[in-house]
Amino acid sequence: MSGQKDVVRELVWAHGQTFAEEAGITLKDTPQPLYRLLVLALLFSARIRGSIAVDTARELYRAGLRDPRRMAEADWQQRVDALGRGGYRRYDERTATQLGDGAELLTERWGGDLRRLRKEADGDVDELRRLLQEVPGLGPAGADIFLREAQQVWPEAAPYLDRKALDGAERLGLPKDPDRLVKLAGDTQPAVLAAALVRAALDKEVAEDSLRRAA
């Protein structure tokens, strides 16, 4: 047990930055940060490097496309251009359409405020995950990405350790049981633990570095 705790401690210490933080999002339970997280989750959903998704999320923010109203009001080419500047070229045309359609859906159904989507789910995490997937371009993986990070401000979702996070645990020789992982992590926030485990799943060097540090 102590060995596994050491692995988790070293993993979180060296690789525990959330993906929202990496993208420059100070996550709060307010409309704009939640929307920016949703956009980041959509960008991560494609088969593209995580660094490109993060850079593109930052570029969309710099372009002023930081809430559903502005995203919907921007024309398609503006969205394509912002995606391209972020390096998101392979999926830029499709994603530009999805971002526009999603912004319109959020505005019409939830007043541009994801807290209303949360309220509709009424504490049911499965329903929350289902509602998120109504957003164009956000499938099961995208909903998981969003909830892994949003559990920091939506505690009813915690601990949210999805299949990708549990893949990271397996690579590190840790139990694939969310409750046991949370116990090993002690006071570490589940969102931080989840991000660190996902980084281990995505990058073998992250796992090897953590294991080496803990040895």
CSV table of C-alpha atoms in Angstrom, one decimal:
chain,number,residue,atom,x,y,z
A,1,MET,CA,0.0,0.0,0.0
A,2,SER,CA,2.8,2.4,1.0
A,3,GLY,CA,4.4,1.8,-2.4
A,4,GLN,CA,1.3,2.6,-4.3
A,5,LYS,CA,0.8,5.8,-2.2
A,6,ASP,CA,4.3,6.8,-3.2
A,7,VAL,CA,3.6,6.3,-6.9
A,8,VAL,CA,0.4,8.4,-6.6
A,9,ARG,CA,2.2,11.1,-4.7
A,10,GLU,CA,5.0,11.4,-7.2
A,11,LEU,CA,2.6,11.2,-10.2
A,12,VAL,CA,0.5,14.1,-8.8
A,13,TRP,CA,3.5,16.1,-7.7
A,14,ALA,CA,5.1,16.1,-11.2
A,15,HIS,CA,2.1,15.7,-13.5
A,16,GLY,CA,-1.0,16.8,-11.6
A,17,GLN,CA,-1.9,19.9,-13.6
A,18,THR,CA,-5.5,19.8,-14.9
A,19,PHE,CA,-6.0,20.2,-18.6
A,20,ALA,CA,-8.2,23.3,-17.9
A,21,GLU,CA,-5.2,24.9,-16.1
A,22,GLU,CA,-2.9,24.0,-19.0
A,23,ALA,CA,-5.4,25.8,-21.3
A,24,GLY,CA,-5.4,28.9,-19.1
A,25,ILE,CA,-8.9,28.3,-17.7
A,26,THR,CA,-9.4,29.2,-14.1
A,27,LEU,CA,-12.3,26.9,-13.5
A,28,LYS,CA,-15.3,28.3,-11.5
A,29,ASP,CA,-18.9,27.4,-11.4
A,30,THR,CA,-19.8,30.3,-13.6
A,31,PRO,CA,-20.9,30.4,-17.3
A,32,GLN,CA,-17.8,31.5,-19.1
A,33,PRO,CA,-15.2,29.1,-17.6
A,34,LEU,CA,-17.6,26.2,-17.9
A,35,TYR,CA,-18.2,27.0,-21.5
A,36,ARG,CA,-14.5,27.2,-22.2
A,37,LEU,CA,-14.1,23.8,-20.6
A,38,LEU,CA,-16.8,22.4,-22.8
A,39,VAL,CA,-15.0,23.8,-25.9
A,40,LEU,CA,-11.7,22.2,-24.6
A,41,ALA,CA,-13.5,18.9,-24.1
A,42,LEU,CA,-14.8,19.0,-27.7
A,43,LEU,CA,-11.4,19.8,-29.1
A,44,PHE,CA,-9.8,16.9,-27.1
A,45,SER,CA,-12.5,14.6,-28.6
A,46,ALA,CA,-10.8,14.4,-32.0
A,47,ARG,CA,-7.8,12.2,-32.8
A,48,ILE,CA,-5.3,15.1,-32.4
A,49,ARG,CA,-2.4,15.8,-30.0
A,50,GLY,CA,-3.4,17.2,-26.7
A,51,SER,CA,-1.0,20.1,-27.0
A,52,ILE,CA,-2.8,21.2,-30.2
A,53,ALA,CA,-6.2,21.0,-28.5
A,54,VAL,CA,-4.8,23.2,-25.6
A,55,ASP,CA,-3.2,25.7,-28.0
A,56,THR,CA,-6.5,25.9,-30.0
A,57,ALA,CA,-8.6,26.5,-26.9
A,58,ARG,CA,-6.3,29.4,-26.1
A,59,GLU,CA,-6.6,30.8,-29.6
A,60,LEU,CA,-10.4,30.7,-29.6
A,61,TYR,CA,-10.3,32.6,-26.4
A,62,ARG,CA,-7.9,35.2,-27.8
A,63,ALA,CA,-10.2,35.5,-30.8
A,64,GLY,CA,-13.0,36.5,-28.4
A,65,LEU,CA,-15.0,33.3,-28.9
A,66,ARG,CA,-15.2,32.7,-25.1
A,67,ASP,CA,-19.0,32.3,-24.6
A,68,PRO,CA,-21.9,30.8,-26.5
A,69,ARG,CA,-23.2,34.1,-27.7
A,70,ARG,CA,-19.9,35.2,-29.2
A,71,MET,CA,-19.3,31.8,-30.7
A,72,ALA,CA,-22.7,31.7,-32.4
A,73,GLU,CA,-22.4,35.3,-33.7
A,74,ALA,CA,-19.0,34.6,-35.3
A,75,ASP,CA,-19.3,33.4,-38.8
A,76,TRP,CA,-18.1,30.0,-39.9
A,77,GLN,CA,-14.9,31.3,-41.5
A,78,GLN,CA,-13.9,33.2,-38.3
A,79,ARG,CA,-14.1,30.0,-36.4
A,80,VAL,CA,-12.2,28.1,-39.0
A,81,ASP,CA,-9.4,30.7,-39.0
A,82,ALA,CA,-9.1,30.6,-35.2
A,83,LEU,CA,-8.9,26.8,-35.2
A,84,GLY,CA,-6.3,27.0,-37.9
A,85,ARG,CA,-4.1,29.4,-35.9
A,86,GLY,CA,-4.2,27.0,-33.1
A,87,GLY,CA,-3.0,24.2,-35.3
A,88,TYR,CA,-6.3,22.4,-35.4
A,89,ARG,CA,-6.3,22.0,-39.2
A,90,ARG,CA,-7.3,18.4,-39.9
A,91,TYR,CA,-10.7,18.8,-38.3
A,92,ASP,CA,-11.2,22.6,-38.6
A,93,GLU,CA,-14.2,22.8,-41.0
A,94,ARG,CA,-16.2,20.1,-39.2
A,95,THR,CA,-15.3,21.5,-35.8
A,96,ALA,CA,-16.2,25.1,-36.8
A,97,THR,CA,-19.7,23.9,-37.7
A,98,GLN,CA,-20.0,21.9,-34.4
A,99,LEU,CA,-18.9,24.9,-32.3
A,100,GLY,CA,-21.5,27.1,-34.0
A,101,ASP,CA,-24.3,24.5,-33.7
A,102,GLY,CA,-23.4,23.8,-30.1
A,103,ALA,CA,-23.4,27.4,-29.1
A,104,GLU,CA,-26.8,27.9,-30.6
A,105,LEU,CA,-28.1,24.8,-28.7
A,106,LEU,CA,-26.7,26.0,-25.4
A,107,THR,CA,-28.2,29.4,-25.9
A,108,GLU,CA,-31.6,28.2,-27.0
A,109,ARG,CA,-32.0,25.4,-24.5
A,110,TRP,CA,-30.0,26.5,-21.4
A,111,GLY,CA,-29.6,30.2,-21.9
A,112,GLY,CA,-25.9,29.8,-22.6
A,113,ASP,CA,-25.4,28.6,-19.0
A,114,LEU,CA,-24.2,25.1,-18.4
A,115,ARG,CA,-25.3,25.4,-14.8
A,116,ARG,CA,-28.8,25.1,-16.1
A,117,LEU,CA,-27.9,21.8,-17.8
A,118,ARG,CA,-26.5,20.7,-14.4
A,119,LYS,CA,-29.8,21.7,-12.7
A,120,GLU,CA,-31.7,19.7,-15.3
A,121,ALA,CA,-29.7,16.6,-14.4
A,122,ASP,CA,-30.7,17.1,-10.7
A,123,GLY,CA,-27.7,15.4,-9.3
A,124,ASP,CA,-27.8,12.3,-11.6
A,125,VAL,CA,-24.3,12.0,-13.0
A,126,ASP,CA,-25.5,9.5,-15.7
A,127,GLU,CA,-28.1,12.1,-16.8
A,128,LEU,CA,-25.5,14.8,-16.7
A,129,ARG,CA,-23.3,12.8,-19.0
A,130,ARG,CA,-26.2,12.1,-21.4
A,131,LEU,CA,-27.2,15.8,-21.6
A,132,LEU,CA,-23.6,16.8,-22.4
A,133,GLN,CA,-23.7,14.4,-25.3
A,134,GLU,CA,-26.5,16.4,-26.9
A,135,VAL,CA,-24.0,19.1,-27.7
A,136,PRO,CA,-22.8,18.6,-31.3
A,137,GLY,CA,-19.4,17.0,-31.5
A,138,LEU,CA,-19.3,15.9,-27.8
A,139,GLY,CA,-19.6,12.2,-27.6
A,140,PRO,CA,-19.0,9.8,-24.7
A,141,ALA,CA,-15.3,10.6,-24.6
A,142,GLY,CA,-15.9,14.3,-24.7
A,143,ALA,CA,-18.4,14.1,-21.9
A,144,ASP,CA,-15.9,12.1,-19.8
A,145,ILE,CA,-13.3,14.8,-20.4
A,146,PHE,CA,-15.6,17.5,-19.4
A,147,LEU,CA,-16.7,15.7,-16.2
A,148,ARG,CA,-13.2,14.7,-15.2
A,149,GLU,CA,-12.4,18.4,-15.0
A,150,ALA,CA,-15.8,19.8,-13.9
A,151,GLN,CA,-15.9,17.6,-10.8
A,152,GLN,CA,-13.6,20.2,-9.3
A,153,VAL,CA,-16.6,22.6,-9.2
A,154,TRP,CA,-19.5,20.1,-9.6
A,155,PRO,CA,-18.8,17.8,-6.6
A,156,GLU,CA,-21.8,15.5,-7.3
A,157,ALA,CA,-19.7,14.1,-10.2
A,158,ALA,CA,-16.7,13.2,-7.9
A,159,PRO,CA,-14.9,11.0,-7.9
A,160,TYR,CA,-15.0,10.8,-11.7
A,161,LEU,CA,-12.3,8.6,-13.0
A,162,ASP,CA,-13.2,7.3,-16.4
A,163,ARG,CA,-11.7,4.5,-18.5
A,164,LYS,CA,-8.8,6.7,-19.7
A,165,ALA,CA,-7.9,7.6,-16.2
A,166,LEU,CA,-8.1,3.9,-15.1
A,167,ASP,CA,-5.9,3.0,-18.1
A,168,GLY,CA,-3.3,5.3,-16.5
A,169,ALA,CA,-3.7,3.5,-13.2
A,170,GLU,CA,-3.2,0.2,-14.8
A,171,ARG,CA,0.0,1.4,-16.5
A,172,LEU,CA,1.3,2.5,-13.1
A,173,GLY,CA,0.4,-0.8,-11.4
A,174,LEU,CA,-2.3,0.9,-9.3
A,175,PRO,CA,-5.8,-0.5,-8.6
A,176,LYS,CA,-8.4,0.2,-11.2
A,177,ASP,CA,-11.0,1.0,-8.6
A,178,PRO,CA,-11.9,4.7,-8.3
A,179,ASP,CA,-12.6,4.6,-4.5
A,180,ARG,CA,-9.3,2.9,-3.8
A,181,LEU,CA,-7.4,5.4,-6.0
A,182,VAL,CA,-9.0,8.4,-4.3
A,183,LYS,CA,-8.0,6.8,-0.9
A,184,LEU,CA,-4.4,6.4,-2.1
A,185,ALA,CA,-4.4,10.1,-3.2
A,186,GLY,CA,-5.3,11.4,0.2
A,187,ASP,CA,-6.1,15.1,0.1
A,188,THR,CA,-5.5,15.4,-3.6
A,189,GLN,CA,-8.6,16.7,-5.5
A,190,PRO,CA,-10.1,14.0,-7.7
A,191,ALA,CA,-9.9,16.3,-10.8
A,192,VAL,CA,-6.1,16.6,-10.2
A,193,LEU,CA,-5.8,12.9,-9.7
A,194,ALA,CA,-7.8,12.2,-12.8
A,195,ALA,CA,-5.7,14.5,-15.0
A,196,ALA,CA,-2.5,13.0,-13.7
A,197,LEU,CA,-3.7,9.5,-14.4
A,198,VAL,CA,-4.8,10.5,-17.9
A,199,ARG,CA,-1.3,11.9,-18.6
A,200,ALA,CA,0.1,8.6,-17.5
A,201,ALA,CA,-2.2,6.8,-19.9
A,202,LEU,CA,-1.3,9.1,-22.8
A,203,ASP,CA,2.4,9.2,-22.3
A,204,LYS,CA,4.5,6.2,-21.2
A,205,GLU,CA,7.3,8.5,-20.1
A,206,VAL,CA,5.0,10.1,-17.5
A,207,ALA,CA,4.3,6.7,-16.0
A,208,GLU,CA,8.0,5.7,-16.1
A,209,ASP,CA,9.0,9.0,-14.5
A,210,SER,CA,6.5,8.5,-11.6
A,211,LEU,CA,7.5,5.0,-11.0
A,212,ARG,CA,11.2,6.0,-11.0
A,213,ARG,CA,10.6,8.8,-8.5
A,214,ALA,CA,8.7,6.5,-6.2
A,215,ALA,CA,11.3,3.7,-6.2
